[in-house]
PDB file of C-alpha atoms in Angstrom:
ATOM      1  CA  MET A   1      75.112 103.231  82.834  1.00 48.00           C
ATOM      2  CA  GLY A   2      74.292  99.616  84.334  1.00 59.00           C
ATOM      3  CA  ASN A   3      76.094  96.414  83.114  1.00 85.00           C
ATOM      4  CA  ASP A   4      79.170  97.844  81.644  1.00 93.00           C
ATOM      5  CA  GLU A   5      79.813 100.751  84.530  1.00 95.00           C
ATOM      6  CA  GLU A   6      79.514  97.887  87.040  1.00 96.00           C
ATOM      7  CA  ALA A   7      81.778  95.725  84.843  1.00 96.00           C
ATOM      8  CA  ARG A   8      84.151  98.897  85.039  1.00 97.00           C
ATOM      9  CA  ILE A   9      83.950  99.644  88.665  1.00 98.00           C
ATOM     10  CA  VAL A  10      84.450  95.531  89.269  1.00 98.00           C
ATOM     11  CA  GLN A  11      87.669  95.803  87.366  1.00 98.00           C
ATOM     12  CA  LEU A  12      88.534  98.919  89.196  1.00 98.00           C
ATOM     13  CA  TYR A  13      88.625  96.596  92.426  1.00 98.00           C
ATOM     14  CA  ARG A  14      90.341  93.731  90.590  1.00 98.00           C
ATOM     15  CA  ASP A  15      92.947  96.421  88.987  1.00 98.00           C
ATOM     16  CA  HIS A  16      93.472  97.508  93.053  1.00 98.00           C
ATOM     17  CA  ASN A  17      94.056  94.080  94.528  1.00 98.00           C
ATOM     18  CA  ARG A  18      96.712  93.349  91.326  1.00 98.00           C
ATOM     19  CA  TYR A  19      98.165  96.440  92.076  1.00 98.00           C
ATOM     20  CA  MET A  20      98.328  96.171  96.140  1.00 98.00           C
ATOM     21  CA  VAL A  21      99.881  92.232  95.932  1.00 98.00           C
ATOM     22  CA  ALA A  22     102.394  93.900  93.036  1.00 98.00           C
ATOM     23  CA  GLY A  23     103.352  96.181  95.500  1.00 98.00           C
ATOM     24  CA  ASP A  24     102.941  98.871  92.470  1.00 98.00           C
ATOM     25  CA  THR A  25     102.221 101.952  94.344  1.00 98.00           C
ATOM     26  CA  LYS A  26     102.431 103.833  91.473  1.00 98.00           C
ATOM     27  CA  LYS A  27      99.510 102.240  89.382  1.00 98.00           C
ATOM     28  CA  LEU A  28      97.618 101.727  92.764  1.00 98.00           C
ATOM     29  CA  GLY A  29      97.897 105.719  93.642  1.00 98.00           C
ATOM     30  CA  ALA A  30      96.421 106.292  90.323  1.00 98.00           C
ATOM     31  CA  LEU A  31      93.421 104.481  90.873  1.00 98.00           C
ATOM     32  CA  LEU A  32      92.887 106.633  94.234  1.00 98.00           C
ATOM     33  CA  ASP A  33      91.469 110.028  94.810  1.00 98.00           C
ATOM     34  CA  ALA A  34      93.775 112.598  95.999  1.00 96.00           C
ATOM     35  CA  ASN A  35      91.403 112.643  99.025  1.00 97.00           C
ATOM     36  CA  PHE A  36      91.517 109.172  99.628  1.00 98.00           C
ATOM     37  CA  HIS A  37      91.681 107.256 102.953  1.00 98.00           C
ATOM     38  CA  LEU A  38      91.369 103.880 104.108  1.00 98.00           C
ATOM     39  CA  VAL A  39      89.889 102.492 107.221  1.00 98.00           C
ATOM     40  CA  HIS A  40      91.050  99.546 108.453  1.00 93.00           C
ATOM     41  CA  MET A  41      89.687  96.721 109.975  1.00 89.00           C
ATOM     42  CA  THR A  42      91.247  97.626 113.296  1.00 90.00           C
ATOM     43  CA  GLY A  43      89.599 101.240 112.738  1.00 94.00           C
ATOM     44  CA  MET A  44      92.933 103.040 112.007  1.00 93.00           C
ATOM     45  CA  VAL A  45      92.618 105.238 109.707  1.00 97.00           C
ATOM     46  CA  GLN A  46      95.146 105.960 107.068  1.00 97.00           C
ATOM     47  CA  SER A  47      96.022 108.676 104.542  1.00 98.00           C
ATOM     48  CA  LYS A  48      96.644 107.809 101.011  1.00 98.00           C
ATOM     49  CA  GLN A  49     100.168 108.705 101.012  1.00 98.00           C
ATOM     50  CA  LYS A  50     100.492 106.964 104.467  1.00 98.00           C
ATOM     51  CA  TRP A  51      99.248 103.705 103.072  1.00 97.00           C
ATOM     52  CA  LEU A  52     101.597 103.572  99.807  1.00 98.00           C
ATOM     53  CA  GLN A  53     104.355 104.468 101.829  1.00 98.00           C
ATOM     54  CA  ASP A  54     103.478 101.569 104.318  1.00 97.00           C
ATOM     55  CA  ILE A  55     103.317  99.501 100.957  1.00 98.00           C
ATOM     56  CA  ASP A  56     106.618 101.102  99.365  1.00 98.00           C
ATOM     57  CA  THR A  57     108.477  99.970 102.936  1.00 97.00           C
ATOM     58  CA  LYS A  58     106.815  96.702 103.248  1.00 96.00           C
ATOM     59  CA  GLN A  59     105.205  97.544 106.222  1.00 96.00           C
ATOM     60  CA  MET A  60     102.224  96.171 104.830  1.00 96.00           C
ATOM     61  CA  ASN A  61     103.504  93.497 102.320  1.00 97.00           C
ATOM     62  CA  TYR A  62     100.631  91.958 100.559  1.00 97.00           C
ATOM     63  CA  PHE A  63     101.697  88.729  98.967  1.00 98.00           C
ATOM     64  CA  SER A  64      97.872  87.173  97.260  1.00 98.00           C
ATOM     65  CA  SER A  65      94.319  88.281  97.281  1.00 97.00           C
ATOM     66  CA  THR A  66      91.763  85.451  96.212  1.00 98.00           C
ATOM     67  CA  GLU A  67      88.770  86.976  94.849  1.00 98.00           C
ATOM     68  CA  GLU A  68      85.090  85.304  96.398  1.00 98.00           C
ATOM     69  CA  ASN A  69      82.481  87.635  96.106  1.00 98.00           C
ATOM     70  CA  VAL A  70      81.912  91.141  94.452  1.00 98.00           C
ATOM     71  CA  LYS A  71      78.998  92.810  94.850  1.00 98.00           C
ATOM     72  CA  VAL A  72      78.396  96.542  92.804  1.00 98.00           C
ATOM     73  CA  GLN A  73      75.339  98.541  94.329  1.00 97.00           C
ATOM     74  CA  MET A  74      75.197 101.782  91.949  1.00 97.00           C
ATOM     75  CA  LYS A  75      73.817 104.884  93.983  1.00 97.00           C
ATOM     76  CA  ASN A  76      73.417 106.831  90.522  1.00 95.00           C
ATOM     77  CA  ASP A  77      74.950 107.547  87.711  1.00 93.00           C
ATOM     78  CA  HIS A  78      78.481 108.766  89.057  1.00 96.00           C
ATOM     79  CA  GLN A  79      78.652 107.018  92.621  1.00 98.00           C
ATOM     80  CA  ALA A  80      78.585 103.466  93.624  1.00 98.00           C
ATOM     81  CA  ASP A  81      79.552 101.259  96.287  1.00 98.00           C
ATOM     82  CA  LEU A  82      81.544  97.786  95.720  1.00 98.00           C
ATOM     83  CA  ILE A  83      81.827  95.231  98.088  1.00 98.00           C
ATOM     84  CA  GLY A  84      84.738  92.847  97.681  1.00 98.00           C
ATOM     85  CA  GLN A  85      85.380  89.863  99.478  1.00 98.00           C
ATOM     86  CA  SER A  86      88.957  88.397  99.366  1.00 98.00           C
ATOM     87  CA  GLN A  87      91.036  85.993 101.380  1.00 98.00           C
ATOM     88  CA  VAL A  88      94.238  88.340 101.447  1.00 97.00           C
ATOM     89  CA  ASP A  89      97.592  86.915 102.703  1.00 98.00           C
ATOM     90  CA  ALA A  90      99.562  89.674 103.844  1.00 97.00           C
ATOM     91  CA  SER A  91     102.453  90.920 106.475  1.00 96.00           C
ATOM     92  CA  ILE A  92     100.775  93.916 108.416  1.00 92.00           C
ATOM     93  CA  HIS A  93     103.753  95.565 110.768  1.00 90.00           C
ATOM     94  CA  GLY A  94     105.266  92.121 110.726  1.00 90.00           C
ATOM     95  CA  GLY A  95     102.482  89.913 111.468  1.00 91.00           C
ATOM     96  CA  ARG A  96     101.403  87.722 108.787  1.00 97.00           C
ATOM     97  CA  ASN A  97      98.064  85.940 108.360  1.00 96.00           C
ATOM     98  CA  ILE A  98      95.617  85.100 105.648  1.00 97.00           C
ATOM     99  CA  TRP A  99      92.416  87.186 106.259  1.00 94.00           C
ATOM    100  CA  PRO A 100      89.034  86.607 105.156  1.00 97.00           C
ATOM    101  CA  LEU A 101      88.877  90.650 104.318  1.00 96.00           C
ATOM    102  CA  GLN A 102      86.144  92.516 103.028  1.00 98.00           C
ATOM    103  CA  LEU A 103      86.234  95.893 101.299  1.00 98.00           C
ATOM    104  CA  THR A 104      83.876  98.515 100.780  1.00 98.00           C
ATOM    105  CA  LEU A 105      85.016 100.473  97.943  1.00 98.00           C
ATOM    106  CA  HIS A 106      83.499 103.762  97.639  1.00 98.00           C
ATOM    107  CA  VAL A 107      84.067 105.269  93.989  1.00 98.00           C
ATOM    108  CA  GLU A 108      82.781 108.275  92.094  1.00 98.00           C
ATOM    109  CA  LYS A 109      83.109 108.806  88.098  1.00 97.00           C
ATOM    110  CA  PHE A 110      84.568 112.350  87.398  1.00 94.00           C
ATOM    111  CA  ALA A 111      84.751 112.655  83.317  1.00 91.00           C
ATOM    112  CA  ASP A 112      84.881 109.214  82.198  1.00 90.00           C
ATOM    113  CA  ASP A 113      87.111 107.649  84.706  1.00 94.00           C
ATOM    114  CA  TRP A 114      86.092 105.856  88.088  1.00 97.00           C
ATOM    115  CA  LYS A 115      88.134 106.426  91.064  1.00 98.00           C
ATOM    116  CA  ILE A 116      88.234 105.267  94.853  1.00 98.00           C
ATOM    117  CA  MET A 117      87.434 107.947  97.071  1.00 98.00           C
ATOM    118  CA  ASN A 118      87.954 105.438 100.337  1.00 98.00           C
ATOM    119  CA  ILE A 119      87.884 102.284 101.386  1.00 98.00           C
ATOM    120  CA  ASP A 120      86.050 100.352 104.860  1.00 98.00           C
ATOM    121  CA  ALA A 121      88.265  97.184 105.649  1.00 97.00           C
ATOM    122  CA  ALA A 122      86.218  94.690 108.127  1.00 97.00           C
ATOM    123  CA  MET A 123      86.568  90.756 108.115  1.00 96.00           C
ATOM    124  CA  TYR A 124      83.810  88.515 106.849  1.00 96.00           C
TER     125      TYR A 124
END
């Protein structure tokens, strides 16, 4: 455990952001647990299927994500939280803006694979 696992979790976050911006819902979906949900900064809770569908239909279109800060908090050898802060340029249901977006990824390790269980989004 430790630095290697923390580095893998940071890479998971970076892959998540990269696939989100690329609109690659197949690769993005593979990072997410089957029961994943996203809590948006508005408080809206969205299932994995609905969020990926909104990306596919461009209801949620992410143009860029510029990482500013990332921190991993290990809970034990198979659970952790990652807090990532990025400037995210996105069009959400027609309104485009650059948001200072803080994502808290709750991740769990299954066998040798880290999965994103859910994400809580807020502004910082």
